[in-house]
């Protein structure tokens, strides 16, 4: 009951204007379409017809993930060896001194903030909407960045997009890979969304 009331209070300001209501309805429609697409990809990957999942159910594991049944959300997917170190090196490369930044440092690697995509799931949805070969670019203080969708292949039974990040600062550059998958973002998620895995 409290959860429904909280949801109603959160949605109320969106419905106060025609534009807000339209944006909310478009988001619902987009979620429904992405859910149908996810089910189709899951059936194609497994090579056999799978029953359609019911709303609110965890994704059905494919043959490839039957062994790792503890993977119920994209965030449960294992990260490649060295991914955390590469991400840290990428961020370290982008660091610059900043007198008006918290801690006295800013990071050109933080594309989410630079591109103004800091609301709930805004960044993930923006990247998830890109097709293979499409890019996002941004200009930082010391380095310029580009994110490119390099492929769109299922991982662990989830529809995923493999991403390549690159920062350029003068003649130097730093790169890392990333992964965004479509599924539940957490144990209390009401619907599937794009999730940044790493």
mmCIF file of N, CA and C in Angstrom, residues 112 115-128 194:
data_model
loop_
_atom_site.group_PDB
_atom_site.id
_atom_site.type_symbol
_atom_site.label_atom_id
_atom_site.label_comp_id
_atom_site.label_asym_id
_atom_site.label_seq_id
_atom_site.Cartn_x
_atom_site.Cartn_y
_atom_site.Cartn_z
ATOM 1 N N UNK A 112 28.188 11.287 -18.130
ATOM 2 C CA UNK A 112 26.814 11.401 -17.623
ATOM 3 C C UNK A 112 26.553 12.815 -17.110
ATOM 4 N N UNK A 115 27.041 15.618 -20.025
ATOM 5 C CA UNK A 115 25.932 15.653 -20.989
ATOM 6 C C UNK A 115 24.574 15.882 -20.324
ATOM 7 N N UNK A 116 24.559 16.120 -19.007
ATOM 8 C CA UNK A 116 23.318 16.426 -18.302
ATOM 9 C C UNK A 116 22.343 15.267 -18.199
ATOM 10 N N UNK A 117 22.855 14.050 -18.073
ATOM 11 C CA UNK A 117 22.012 12.848 -18.006
ATOM 12 C C UNK A 117 22.043 12.240 -16.604
ATOM 13 N N UNK A 118 21.811 13.076 -15.570
ATOM 14 C CA UNK A 118 21.979 12.625 -14.195
ATOM 15 C C UNK A 118 20.698 12.157 -13.518
ATOM 16 N N UNK A 119 19.549 12.282 -14.128
ATOM 17 C CA UNK A 119 18.307 11.805 -13.519
ATOM 18 C C UNK A 119 18.261 10.287 -13.500
ATOM 19 N N UNK A 120 17.273 9.723 -12.772
ATOM 20 C CA UNK A 120 17.188 8.275 -12.665
ATOM 21 C C UNK A 120 17.084 7.638 -14.036
ATOM 22 N N UNK A 121 18.021 6.787 -14.357
ATOM 23 C CA UNK A 121 18.068 5.970 -15.568
ATOM 24 C C UNK A 121 18.168 6.776 -16.861
ATOM 25 N N UNK A 122 18.445 8.086 -16.789
ATOM 26 C CA UNK A 122 18.553 8.900 -18.008
ATOM 27 C C UNK A 122 19.758 8.467 -18.844
ATOM 28 N N UNK A 123 20.901 8.319 -18.193
ATOM 29 C CA UNK A 123 22.123 7.948 -18.915
ATOM 30 C C UNK A 123 21.977 6.564 -19.531
ATOM 31 N N UNK A 124 21.518 5.610 -18.748
ATOM 32 C CA UNK A 124 21.379 4.242 -19.221
ATOM 33 C C UNK A 124 20.404 4.164 -20.395
ATOM 34 N N UNK A 125 19.288 4.885 -20.306
ATOM 35 C CA UNK A 125 18.309 4.894 -21.396
ATOM 36 C C UNK A 125 18.867 5.544 -22.656
ATOM 37 N N UNK A 126 19.656 6.612 -22.477
ATOM 38 C CA UNK A 126 20.251 7.298 -23.629
ATOM 39 C C UNK A 126 21.219 6.367 -24.368
ATOM 40 N N UNK A 127 22.072 5.688 -23.607
ATOM 41 C CA UNK A 127 23.028 4.763 -24.231
ATOM 42 C C UNK A 127 22.289 3.564 -24.817
ATOM 43 N N UNK A 128 21.288 3.040 -24.100
ATOM 44 C CA UNK A 128 20.525 1.896 -24.585
ATOM 45 C C UNK A 128 19.772 2.177 -25.881
ATOM 46 N N UNK A 194 17.444 -0.316 -19.073
ATOM 47 C CA UNK A 194 18.856 -0.459 -19.408
ATOM 48 C C UNK A 194 19.670 -0.234 -18.129
#
